[in-house]
mmCIF file of C-alpha atoms in Angstrom:
data_model
loop_
_atom_site.group_PDB
_atom_site.id
_atom_site.type_symbol
_atom_site.label_atom_id
_atom_site.label_comp_id
_atom_site.label_asym_id
_atom_site.label_seq_id
_atom_site.Cartn_x
_atom_site.Cartn_y
_atom_site.Cartn_z
ATOM 1 C CA MET I 16 -6.086 -47.572 13.969
ATOM 2 C CA ALA I 17 -4.126 -45.839 16.790
ATOM 3 C CA THR I 18 -6.076 -44.264 19.742
ATOM 4 C CA THR I 19 -5.248 -40.802 20.447
ATOM 5 C CA LYS I 20 -6.159 -39.949 24.226
ATOM 6 C CA VAL I 21 -6.157 -36.324 25.606
ATOM 7 C CA ARG I 22 -6.029 -36.485 29.071
ATOM 8 C CA GLY I 23 -8.990 -34.125 30.765
ATOM 9 C CA GLU I 24 -6.511 -31.746 32.485
ATOM 10 C CA LEU I 25 -5.022 -30.143 29.252
ATOM 11 C CA VAL I 26 -8.588 -29.696 27.798
ATOM 12 C CA ASP I 27 -11.653 -27.931 29.824
ATOM 13 C CA LEU I 28 -14.015 -26.354 28.584
ATOM 14 C CA ASN I 29 -16.471 -26.509 31.502
ATOM 15 C CA SER I 30 -18.289 -23.040 31.410
ATOM 16 C CA ALA I 31 -18.809 -23.378 34.896
ATOM 17 C CA THR I 32 -15.191 -22.792 35.490
ATOM 18 C CA SER I 33 -13.203 -19.720 34.777
ATOM 19 C CA ASP I 34 -10.762 -21.933 32.032
ATOM 20 C CA LYS I 35 -12.716 -21.880 29.345
ATOM 21 C CA GLY I 36 -10.365 -23.169 26.586
ATOM 22 C CA LEU I 37 -7.425 -25.370 25.426
ATOM 23 C CA LYS I 38 -4.429 -25.370 28.162
ATOM 24 C CA MET I 39 -0.807 -25.819 26.810
ATOM 25 C CA PRO I 40 1.799 -27.472 28.730
ATOM 26 C CA SER I 41 3.769 -24.586 30.379
ATOM 27 C CA GLY I 42 6.994 -24.701 32.123
ATOM 28 C CA THR I 43 10.924 -23.052 31.350
ATOM 29 C CA GLU I 44 13.421 -24.273 28.417
ATOM 30 C CA LEU I 45 15.239 -26.504 31.645
ATOM 31 C CA ASN I 46 12.214 -29.169 31.519
ATOM 32 C CA ARG I 47 11.784 -28.749 27.999
ATOM 33 C CA PRO I 48 10.557 -32.551 26.974
ATOM 34 C CA THR I 49 13.069 -34.588 25.272
ATOM 35 C CA ASP I 50 10.495 -36.090 22.337
ATOM 36 C CA ALA I 51 9.187 -32.843 21.008
ATOM 37 C CA THR I 52 8.234 -33.772 17.547
ATOM 38 C CA GLY I 53 5.294 -31.691 16.676
ATOM 39 C CA GLN I 54 4.923 -30.150 20.173
ATOM 40 C CA ILE I 55 3.897 -26.785 21.121
ATOM 41 C CA ARG I 56 4.020 -25.364 24.709
ATOM 42 C CA ASN I 57 4.090 -21.981 26.969
ATOM 43 C CA ASN I 58 7.681 -21.034 27.912
ATOM 44 C CA THR I 59 7.210 -18.773 31.548
ATOM 45 C CA ASN I 60 10.787 -17.830 30.934
ATOM 46 C CA GLU I 61 10.103 -15.862 27.540
ATOM 47 C CA SER I 62 8.421 -12.995 27.066
ATOM 48 C CA SER I 63 6.444 -11.580 24.014
ATOM 49 C CA ASN I 64 5.174 -8.660 22.891
ATOM 50 C CA GLY I 65 4.710 -7.572 26.547
ATOM 51 C CA GLY I 66 3.644 -10.863 27.681
ATOM 52 C CA ALA I 67 4.993 -12.293 30.830
ATOM 53 C CA SER I 68 5.340 -15.055 28.519
ATOM 54 C CA ALA I 69 5.386 -17.203 25.349
ATOM 55 C CA MET I 70 4.263 -19.640 23.294
ATOM 56 C CA GLU I 71 6.790 -21.742 21.335
ATOM 57 C CA TYR I 72 6.891 -25.150 19.093
ATOM 58 C CA TYR I 73 9.978 -27.858 18.409
ATOM 59 C CA ASN I 74 10.525 -27.377 14.531
ATOM 60 C CA GLY I 75 12.218 -30.747 14.203
ATOM 61 C CA THR I 76 15.584 -29.210 14.855
ATOM 62 C CA GLU I 77 15.064 -26.514 17.623
ATOM 63 C CA TRP I 78 12.433 -24.793 19.697
ATOM 64 C CA LYS I 79 11.228 -21.686 17.809
ATOM 65 C CA LYS I 80 9.315 -18.945 19.748
ATOM 66 C CA ILE I 81 6.256 -17.958 18.703
ATOM 67 C CA SER I 82 5.487 -13.990 18.645
ATOM 68 C CA ASN I 83 2.246 -12.776 20.680
ATOM 69 C CA ASN I 84 2.064 -9.902 17.561
ATOM 70 C CA PRO I 85 -0.973 -9.679 16.175
ATOM 71 C CA PRO I 86 -1.536 -10.873 12.901
ATOM 72 C CA PRO I 87 -0.995 -8.371 10.241
ATOM 73 C CA PRO I 88 -4.295 -7.207 8.294
ATOM 74 C CA VAL I 89 -5.786 -8.371 5.384
ATOM 75 C CA GLY I 90 -6.168 -5.520 3.257
ATOM 76 C CA PHE I 91 -3.915 -5.248 -0.052
ATOM 77 C CA ASN I 92 -3.478 -7.774 -2.668
ATOM 78 C CA ALA I 93 -2.086 -7.276 -5.786
ATOM 79 C CA VAL I 94 -3.563 -10.101 -8.950
ATOM 80 C CA THR I 95 -3.174 -9.987 -12.486
ATOM 81 C CA TYR I 96 -6.103 -11.261 -14.591
ATOM 82 C CA THR I 97 -6.532 -11.282 -18.656
ATOM 83 C CA GLY I 98 -9.418 -9.060 -20.384
ATOM 84 C CA THR I 99 -12.546 -10.835 -21.741
ATOM 85 C CA GLY I 100 -14.881 -7.801 -22.961
ATOM 86 C CA ALA I 101 -17.377 -9.707 -21.240
ATOM 87 C CA SER I 102 -18.470 -9.300 -16.989
ATOM 88 C CA GLN I 103 -16.286 -11.051 -14.864
ATOM 89 C CA SER I 104 -15.268 -11.193 -10.900
ATOM 90 C CA ILE I 105 -11.860 -10.927 -9.945
ATOM 91 C CA ASN I 106 -11.395 -12.437 -6.107
ATOM 92 C CA VAL I 107 -8.969 -10.388 -3.930
ATOM 93 C CA GLY I 108 -9.837 -11.928 -0.490
ATOM 94 C CA PHE I 109 -11.739 -8.943 0.743
ATOM 95 C CA GLN I 110 -13.965 -5.382 0.025
ATOM 96 C CA PRO I 111 -11.447 -3.000 -1.348
ATOM 97 C CA ASP I 112 -11.957 0.770 -1.146
ATOM 98 C CA ILE I 113 -9.460 1.478 -3.876
ATOM 99 C CA ILE I 114 -8.715 -0.705 -7.248
ATOM 100 C CA TRP I 115 -6.309 0.665 -9.805
ATOM 101 C CA THR I 116 -5.491 -1.393 -12.987
ATOM 102 C CA LYS I 117 -3.344 -1.355 -15.512
ATOM 103 C CA ALA I 118 -2.796 -3.387 -18.601
ATOM 104 C CA TYR I 119 0.518 -4.232 -18.806
ATOM 105 C CA SER I 120 1.637 -6.276 -21.267
ATOM 106 C CA VAL I 121 0.732 -3.018 -23.866
ATOM 107 C CA SER I 122 0.702 0.968 -23.090
ATOM 108 C CA ASP I 123 -2.722 1.683 -21.764
ATOM 109 C CA ASN I 124 -3.717 4.702 -19.363
ATOM 110 C CA HIS I 125 -3.787 3.332 -15.714
ATOM 111 C CA ARG I 126 -7.227 3.853 -13.938
ATOM 112 C CA GLN I 127 -8.594 3.867 -10.550
ATOM 113 C CA TYR I 128 -11.587 3.241 -8.829
ATOM 114 C CA ASN I 129 -12.789 4.178 -5.170
ATOM 115 C CA SER I 130 -15.551 3.751 -2.894
ATOM 116 C CA VAL I 131 -16.554 6.796 -2.135
ATOM 117 C CA ARG I 132 -17.377 8.307 -5.233
ATOM 118 C CA GLY I 133 -18.580 4.758 -6.721
ATOM 119 C CA ALA I 134 -18.100 2.083 -8.812
ATOM 120 C CA SER I 135 -18.575 4.309 -12.159
ATOM 121 C CA LYS I 136 -16.061 6.632 -11.252
ATOM 122 C CA ILE I 137 -12.745 6.409 -12.868
ATOM 123 C CA LEU I 138 -9.475 8.494 -12.396
ATOM 124 C CA TYR I 139 -6.179 8.307 -14.341
ATOM 125 C CA PRO I 140 -3.253 7.857 -12.197
ATOM 126 C CA ASN I 141 -1.077 9.069 -14.736
ATOM 127 C CA LEU I 142 -3.062 11.904 -16.263
ATOM 128 C CA ASN I 143 -4.151 15.170 -15.914
ATOM 129 C CA ASP I 144 -7.819 14.510 -16.544
ATOM 130 C CA PHE I 145 -10.954 15.096 -14.461
ATOM 131 C CA GLU I 146 -13.053 12.087 -13.209
ATOM 132 C CA ASP I 147 -14.288 10.367 -15.892
ATOM 133 C CA THR I 148 -18.047 8.601 -15.571
ATOM 134 C CA ASN I 149 -18.450 4.541 -17.048
ATOM 135 C CA ALA I 150 -21.046 2.322 -15.850
ATOM 136 C CA THR I 151 -19.277 -0.493 -17.815
ATOM 137 C CA PHE I 152 -15.833 -0.513 -16.702
ATOM 138 C CA LEU I 153 -15.857 -1.156 -13.109
ATOM 139 C CA THR I 154 -19.687 -2.701 -11.876
ATOM 140 C CA SER I 155 -19.682 -3.145 -8.758
ATOM 141 C CA PHE I 156 -17.567 -3.217 -5.327
ATOM 142 C CA ASP I 157 -17.637 -6.872 -3.968
ATOM 143 C CA SER I 158 -17.413 -8.314 -0.302
ATOM 144 C CA ASN I 159 -14.132 -10.542 -1.877
ATOM 145 C CA GLY I 160 -13.483 -8.099 -5.088
ATOM 146 C CA PHE I 161 -14.609 -6.514 -7.763
ATOM 147 C CA THR I 162 -16.901 -7.014 -10.557
ATOM 148 C CA LEU I 163 -15.482 -5.592 -13.939
ATOM 149 C CA GLY I 164 -18.133 -4.987 -17.234
ATOM 150 C CA SER I 165 -17.815 -5.222 -20.174
ATOM 151 C CA GLY I 166 -16.190 -1.687 -21.414
ATOM 152 C CA ASN I 167 -12.706 -2.062 -22.381
ATOM 153 C CA GLY I 168 -11.100 0.776 -19.825
ATOM 154 C CA SER I 169 -10.097 -2.050 -17.622
ATOM 155 C CA ASN I 170 -11.168 -5.149 -18.994
ATOM 156 C CA GLN I 171 -10.347 -5.491 -23.037
ATOM 157 C CA LEU I 172 -10.346 -8.761 -24.711
ATOM 158 C CA ASN I 173 -6.810 -10.536 -24.410
ATOM 159 C CA ARG I 174 -4.985 -7.789 -22.683
ATOM 160 C CA ASP I 175 -3.202 -8.235 -19.264
ATOM 161 C CA TYR I 176 -4.077 -6.393 -16.558
ATOM 162 C CA VAL I 177 -2.913 -6.375 -12.719
ATOM 163 C CA ALA I 178 -5.260 -4.607 -9.848
ATOM 164 C CA PHE I 179 -3.451 -3.245 -6.581
ATOM 165 C CA CYS I 180 -6.308 -3.036 -4.408
ATOM 166 C CA TRP I 181 -6.375 -1.545 -0.740
ATOM 167 C CA SER I 182 -9.001 -1.886 1.987
ATOM 168 C CA ALA I 183 -10.367 1.522 3.807
ATOM 169 C CA GLY I 184 -12.841 -0.626 6.039
ATOM 170 C CA GLY I 185 -14.736 -1.611 2.775
ATOM 171 C CA GLY I 186 -17.945 1.155 2.611
ATOM 172 C CA SER I 187 -18.744 4.601 1.178
ATOM 173 C CA ASN I 188 -18.433 7.015 3.740
ATOM 174 C CA ASN I 189 -16.889 10.119 3.253
ATOM 175 C CA PRO I 190 -13.926 9.920 4.984
ATOM 176 C CA GLN I 191 -13.809 6.186 4.450
ATOM 177 C CA ALA I 192 -10.901 4.812 6.871
ATOM 178 C CA SER I 193 -9.488 1.924 8.627
ATOM 179 C CA ASP I 194 -7.275 1.692 11.389
ATOM 180 C CA THR I 195 -6.493 -1.570 10.337
ATOM 181 C CA THR I 196 -5.048 -0.760 7.328
ATOM 182 C CA GLY I 197 -4.287 2.654 7.470
ATOM 183 C CA VAL I 198 -6.036 4.087 4.390
ATOM 184 C CA ALA I 199 -8.005 6.583 4.455
ATOM 185 C CA ILE I 200 -10.093 8.388 1.660
ATOM 186 C CA ARG I 201 -11.672 11.840 1.631
ATOM 187 C CA THR I 202 -13.475 14.013 -0.548
ATOM 188 C CA TYR I 203 -14.224 17.588 -0.041
ATOM 189 C CA SER I 204 -15.155 21.304 -1.828
ATOM 190 C CA GLY I 205 -12.459 23.567 -2.212
ATOM 191 C CA ASN I 206 -13.017 26.847 -0.390
ATOM 192 C CA GLU I 207 -9.986 28.904 -0.466
ATOM 193 C CA VAL I 208 -9.007 28.900 3.139
ATOM 194 C CA GLN I 209 -5.056 29.025 3.841
ATOM 195 C CA ASN I 210 -4.368 25.652 5.645
ATOM 196 C CA ARG I 211 -7.447 24.790 5.853
ATOM 197 C CA ALA I 212 -8.144 21.154 8.424
ATOM 198 C CA LEU I 213 -9.801 18.459 6.936
ATOM 199 C CA SER I 214 -10.626 15.428 9.208
ATOM 200 C CA HIS I 215 -9.143 12.084 7.398
ATOM 201 C CA GLY I 216 -10.936 9.720 10.468
ATOM 202 C CA LEU I 217 -7.821 8.157 11.034
ATOM 203 C CA THR I 218 -6.240 7.873 14.309
ATOM 204 C CA SER I 219 -2.846 7.772 13.620
ATOM 205 C CA ALA I 220 -0.755 10.771 11.701
ATOM 206 C CA PRO I 221 -0.809 9.763 7.940
ATOM 207 C CA VAL I 222 2.678 9.550 6.674
ATOM 208 C CA MET I 223 1.017 10.035 2.605
ATOM 209 C CA GLN I 224 -1.184 11.774 1.390
ATOM 210 C CA THR I 225 -2.255 12.368 -2.679
ATOM 211 C CA VAL I 226 -5.038 15.093 -3.804
ATOM 212 C CA LYS I 227 -6.688 15.358 -6.903
ATOM 213 C CA ASN I 228 -8.860 17.865 -8.082
ATOM 214 C CA TYR I 229 -11.254 15.524 -9.922
ATOM 215 C CA SER I 230 -14.020 18.443 -10.973
ATOM 216 C CA GLY I 231 -13.290 21.681 -11.879
ATOM 217 C CA SER I 232 -12.425 24.788 -13.962
ATOM 218 C CA VAL I 233 -8.483 23.345 -14.573
ATOM 219 C CA ALA I 234 -7.516 19.856 -14.848
ATOM 220 C CA GLU I 235 -4.237 19.537 -12.318
ATOM 221 C CA PHE I 236 -1.616 17.281 -11.273
ATOM 222 C CA TRP I 237 -1.548 14.700 -8.469
ATOM 223 C CA CYS I 238 -0.429 16.357 -5.590
ATOM 224 C CA HIS I 239 1.912 14.411 -3.169
ATOM 225 C CA LEU I 240 3.147 14.771 0.226
ATOM 226 C CA VAL I 241 4.844 12.029 1.953
ATOM 227 C CA ASN I 242 6.922 12.191 5.319
ATOM 228 C CA PRO I 243 9.503 11.965 5.520
ATOM 229 C CA PRO I 244 11.241 13.266 3.347
ATOM 230 C CA MET I 245 9.293 16.676 2.676
ATOM 231 C CA THR I 246 7.515 19.343 4.882
ATOM 232 C CA GLY I 247 4.174 20.423 4.748
ATOM 233 C CA THR I 248 5.130 22.901 2.703
ATOM 234 C CA GLY I 249 7.145 20.371 0.532
ATOM 235 C CA TYR I 250 5.466 18.704 -2.858
ATOM 236 C CA VAL I 251 5.779 16.458 -6.076
ATOM 237 C CA TYR I 252 3.208 16.004 -8.800
ATOM 238 C CA ARG I 253 2.447 12.320 -8.846
ATOM 239 C CA ASN I 254 2.561 12.149 -12.510
ATOM 240 C CA ASN I 255 5.597 13.619 -12.849
ATOM 241 C CA THR I 256 8.988 12.826 -13.587
ATOM 242 C CA GLN I 257 10.104 15.674 -11.174
ATOM 243 C CA ALA I 258 12.212 15.673 -8.202
ATOM 244 C CA PHE I 259 10.250 15.579 -5.099
ATOM 245 C CA THR I 260 10.438 20.049 -3.273
ATOM 246 C CA LEU I 261 11.322 19.107 -0.277
ATOM 247 C CA SER I 262 10.123 22.566 1.259
ATOM 248 C CA GLY I 263 9.675 25.985 -0.133
ATOM 249 C CA SER I 264 7.800 29.160 -0.121
ATOM 250 C CA ALA I 265 5.475 27.732 -2.594
ATOM 251 C CA SER I 266 3.090 25.350 -0.216
ATOM 252 C CA ILE I 267 0.403 23.323 -1.571
ATOM 253 C CA PHE I 268 -0.428 21.276 1.775
ATOM 254 C CA GLY I 269 0.922 23.857 4.200
ATOM 255 C CA LEU I 270 1.106 21.469 7.264
ATOM 256 C CA LEU I 271 2.224 17.972 7.464
ATOM 257 C CA PRO I 272 -1.641 15.637 8.304
ATOM 258 C CA ASP I 273 -1.676 15.346 12.353
ATOM 259 C CA ALA I 274 -3.417 12.049 13.938
ATOM 260 C CA THR I 275 -6.883 14.301 12.914
ATOM 261 C CA ASN I 276 -6.546 16.673 10.347
ATOM 262 C CA PHE I 277 -4.882 16.673 6.985
ATOM 263 C CA TYR I 278 -4.333 20.604 5.552
ATOM 264 C CA VAL I 279 -4.731 21.972 2.149
ATOM 265 C CA SER I 280 -2.989 25.341 1.132
ATOM 266 C CA ASN I 281 -4.564 28.048 -1.057
ATOM 267 C CA ASN I 282 -1.558 30.844 -2.064
ATOM 268 C CA THR I 283 -1.883 31.212 -5.396
ATOM 269 C CA PHE I 284 0.744 28.828 -6.560
ATOM 270 C CA ALA I 285 -1.586 26.210 -5.031
ATOM 271 C CA HIS I 286 -5.116 27.988 -5.911
ATOM 272 C CA GLU I 287 -6.941 24.852 -8.037
ATOM 273 C CA LEU I 288 -4.297 21.911 -6.968
ATOM 274 C CA THR I 289 -5.683 21.554 -3.603
ATOM 275 C CA ASN I 290 -8.216 24.031 -2.652
ATOM 276 C CA GLY I 291 -9.769 26.271 -5.544
ATOM 277 C CA SER I 292 -13.096 27.316 -4.865
ATOM 278 C CA GLY I 293 -15.335 25.724 -7.422
ATOM 279 C CA ASN I 294 -13.317 22.503 -7.817
ATOM 280 C CA SER I 295 -13.941 19.112 -6.265
ATOM 281 C CA TYR I 296 -11.447 16.999 -4.770
ATOM 282 C CA ILE I 297 -10.424 13.410 -3.217
ATOM 283 C CA ASN I 298 -7.424 12.472 -0.806
ATOM 284 C CA PHE I 299 -6.181 9.072 -0.279
ATOM 285 C CA LEU I 300 -3.901 9.324 2.749
ATOM 286 C CA PHE I 301 -2.095 6.005 4.707
ATOM 287 C CA SER I 302 -0.266 5.333 7.759
ATOM 288 C CA ASN I 303 2.154 3.223 8.498
ATOM 289 C CA ILE I 304 1.299 -0.532 9.828
ATOM 290 C CA ASP I 305 3.892 -2.443 10.945
ATOM 291 C CA GLY I 306 3.749 -5.900 9.212
ATOM 292 C CA PHE I 307 1.877 -4.478 6.421
ATOM 293 C CA SER I 308 3.322 -1.360 5.225
ATOM 294 C CA LYS I 309 5.873 1.136 5.293
ATOM 295 C CA ILE I 310 6.544 4.184 3.844
ATOM 296 C CA ASP I 311 9.791 5.706 3.972
ATOM 297 C CA THR I 312 13.479 6.621 2.116
ATOM 298 C CA PHE I 313 16.891 5.441 1.933
ATOM 299 C CA THR I 314 19.924 7.190 -0.042
ATOM 300 C CA GLY I 315 21.607 5.773 -2.884
ATOM 301 C CA ALA I 316 25.453 4.116 -3.131
ATOM 302 C CA ASN I 317 27.788 2.531 -5.133
ATOM 303 C CA ALA I 318 26.621 -0.656 -4.016
ATOM 304 C CA THR I 319 23.900 -2.701 -3.260
ATOM 305 C CA VAL I 320 21.118 -1.115 -0.621
ATOM 306 C CA SER I 321 19.400 -3.073 2.015
ATOM 307 C CA VAL I 322 16.198 -1.297 2.978
ATOM 308 C CA ASN I 323 14.355 -2.698 6.067
ATOM 309 C CA VAL I 324 10.852 -2.568 6.220
ATOM 310 C CA GLY I 325 10.263 -5.302 8.669
ATOM 311 C CA PHE I 326 8.472 -7.652 6.497
ATOM 312 C CA GLN I 327 8.832 -9.432 2.845
ATOM 313 C CA PRO I 328 6.676 -6.777 0.772
ATOM 314 C CA ASN I 329 4.420 -7.490 -2.329
ATOM 315 C CA MET I 330 4.901 -4.386 -4.202
ATOM 316 C CA VAL I 331 7.540 -1.437 -3.640
ATOM 317 C CA ILE I 332 7.327 1.844 -5.316
ATOM 318 C CA ILE I 333 10.324 3.766 -5.796
ATOM 319 C CA LYS I 334 10.735 7.427 -6.822
ATOM 320 C CA ASN I 335 14.086 9.516 -6.581
ATOM 321 C CA ALA I 336 13.403 12.456 -4.991
ATOM 322 C CA SER I 337 16.445 14.053 -5.391
ATOM 323 C CA THR I 338 16.689 14.318 -9.376
ATOM 324 C CA SER I 339 14.366 15.308 -12.281
ATOM 325 C CA ALA I 340 13.524 13.718 -15.546
ATOM 326 C CA THR I 341 13.555 10.074 -12.876
ATOM 327 C CA ASP I 342 10.228 7.647 -12.824
ATOM 328 C CA TRP I 343 7.912 6.416 -10.684
ATOM 329 C CA LEU I 344 9.185 2.885 -10.711
ATOM 330 C CA ILE I 345 6.499 -0.054 -9.610
ATOM 331 C CA PHE I 346 7.491 -3.800 -8.830
ATOM 332 C CA ASP I 347 4.814 -6.154 -7.637
ATOM 333 C CA THR I 348 5.007 -10.126 -7.052
ATOM 334 C CA ALA I 349 1.465 -10.402 -9.259
ATOM 335 C CA ARG I 350 3.458 -9.313 -12.460
ATOM 336 C CA ASP I 351 6.752 -11.501 -11.446
ATOM 337 C CA THR I 352 7.074 -13.984 -9.060
ATOM 338 C CA GLY I 353 10.446 -13.071 -7.780
ATOM 339 C CA PRO I 354 12.692 -12.743 -5.005
ATOM 340 C CA THR I 355 14.385 -10.758 -7.786
ATOM 341 C CA LEU I 356 11.543 -8.566 -9.296
ATOM 342 C CA THR I 357 12.952 -6.874 -12.552
ATOM 343 C CA LYS I 358 9.249 -6.347 -14.543
ATOM 344 C CA VAL I 359 8.703 -2.725 -13.950
ATOM 345 C CA LEU I 360 6.001 -0.553 -14.306
ATOM 346 C CA ASN I 361 5.914 3.478 -14.550
ATOM 347 C CA TRP I 362 3.231 5.139 -12.393
ATOM 348 C CA ASN I 363 3.798 8.181 -13.982
ATOM 349 C CA ASN I 364 2.808 7.094 -17.590
ATOM 350 C CA GLY I 365 0.571 5.008 -19.357
ATOM 351 C CA ASN I 366 3.961 2.380 -20.779
ATOM 352 C CA ALA I 367 3.852 -1.113 -21.752
ATOM 353 C CA GLU I 368 5.874 -3.162 -18.752
ATOM 354 C CA VAL I 369 9.290 -3.206 -19.169
ATOM 355 C CA THR I 370 11.731 -5.499 -17.788
ATOM 356 C CA PHE I 371 15.234 -4.398 -15.948
ATOM 357 C CA ALA I 372 18.331 -6.274 -16.140
ATOM 358 C CA ASN I 373 18.984 -6.293 -12.655
ATOM 359 C CA GLY I 374 15.846 -5.199 -10.887
ATOM 360 C CA LEU I 375 14.522 -5.204 -6.950
ATOM 361 C CA THR I 376 15.633 -8.130 -4.855
ATOM 362 C CA LEU I 377 12.907 -8.986 -1.910
ATOM 363 C CA THR I 378 14.248 -10.355 0.884
ATOM 364 C CA SER I 379 12.153 -11.553 4.356
ATOM 365 C CA THR I 380 12.418 -7.845 6.065
ATOM 366 C CA GLY I 381 12.662 -6.298 3.211
ATOM 367 C CA PHE I 382 14.565 -5.666 -0.434
ATOM 368 C CA ASP I 383 17.867 -5.104 -2.035
ATOM 369 C CA VAL I 384 18.148 -2.328 -4.778
ATOM 370 C CA PRO I 385 21.534 -3.087 -6.616
ATOM 371 C CA SER I 386 24.248 -0.934 -7.343
ATOM 372 C CA ALA I 387 23.963 2.241 -8.974
ATOM 373 C CA THR I 388 26.199 1.041 -11.883
ATOM 374 C CA LEU I 389 23.759 -1.412 -12.899
ATOM 375 C CA VAL I 390 20.927 0.743 -13.479
ATOM 376 C CA SER I 391 19.709 4.304 -14.216
ATOM 377 C CA ASN I 392 19.536 7.065 -11.702
ATOM 378 C CA SER I 393 15.864 6.417 -11.092
ATOM 379 C CA PHE I 394 17.087 3.118 -9.064
ATOM 380 C CA ASN I 395 20.017 4.171 -6.994
ATOM 381 C CA ASN I 396 22.128 6.896 -8.075
ATOM 382 C CA ALA I 397 24.894 7.479 -4.976
ATOM 383 C CA GLY I 398 24.003 9.861 -2.577
ATOM 384 C CA ASP I 399 20.453 10.757 -4.041
ATOM 385 C CA THR I 400 16.951 10.197 -1.703
ATOM 386 C CA PHE I 401 14.528 8.165 -2.685
ATOM 387 C CA SER I 402 11.367 7.510 -1.534
ATOM 388 C CA TYR I 403 9.348 4.064 -1.302
ATOM 389 C CA MET I 404 6.138 2.792 -0.618
ATOM 390 C CA ALA I 405 6.060 -0.688 0.376
ATOM 391 C CA PHE I 406 3.312 -3.217 1.158
ATOM 392 C CA LYS I 407 2.572 -6.800 2.072
ATOM 393 C CA ILE I 408 -0.050 -9.286 1.239
ATOM 394 C CA ASN I 409 -1.129 -10.928 4.091
#
């Protein structure tokens, strides 16, 4: 057996000195070793993420720089499972705060659970309905996933489900928020104050928020604000096929969220939607996080549109913001292996999964949307503005 010798000047773990760790060979590209197979070194001529040097490795053909950027967060996952009708635990790799399930093999409602309201509380993303209570659907938020009970809501025997899960820090505070994932959850009671400010717990301004009145006098739509393309007076009903109202006098939110607060309005139009007295509300907020999430827009064309989000996503949601009677389209790598994703769920209804003849193609930096001549105007109609949400599993 061969013996590998490690020279002492390369490994200095003497706590009496200031050098506590593994020392890598350093130098410029001019004095790189010629027999480089399997080697890693510090290049003092390069820089990375503001640093004065950059690590590099030999890939068998050439030297490649290793970015000093921190790894993207662990905080989103999309998994599939089959219902058992009995208790089962689903592993997603972290403690989720938002769990959104859908039986994709049949027509059935979407169901959403959150850690602020608790495991027994259910919302229906495709319906106006108030919050339900059922202790047999979801029984717990776990350190590495969640546990389902025997109820049919998200665990009916032999049904195929997908679960989309996000972390907001793994807790039950109000607000419950994580700057790592850019996700926040906040509940509040309506008080009829115009342009009311409520803290969201994040340190950067969210680009998307969705408010639902979960208990009150009138069951209302899920109210959705995303910037861009909307201003504070813009809105869309998330469980609806309408076009986005980009701005206007009929205000649901009033102002865009900032680094501290989000805002809700209370004019006649918005009374029950976001801040009516006697109603209880929940708001889900998202900020963009490099390498993890991107919420933005693209413009449709009569050709393939390439959208750069800075990473290869595992979930993409698209909605035509310009044209009514268009569905919210959900693509993900849990139900579809890719790189071309053709299996589609609609956020705005409980329909079973459908298959597009021409789907969304994932790339290393985002996704390509096929020509509008091959798909409906929900997808890539020339000149229309499309809102998208992209998330990566890390």
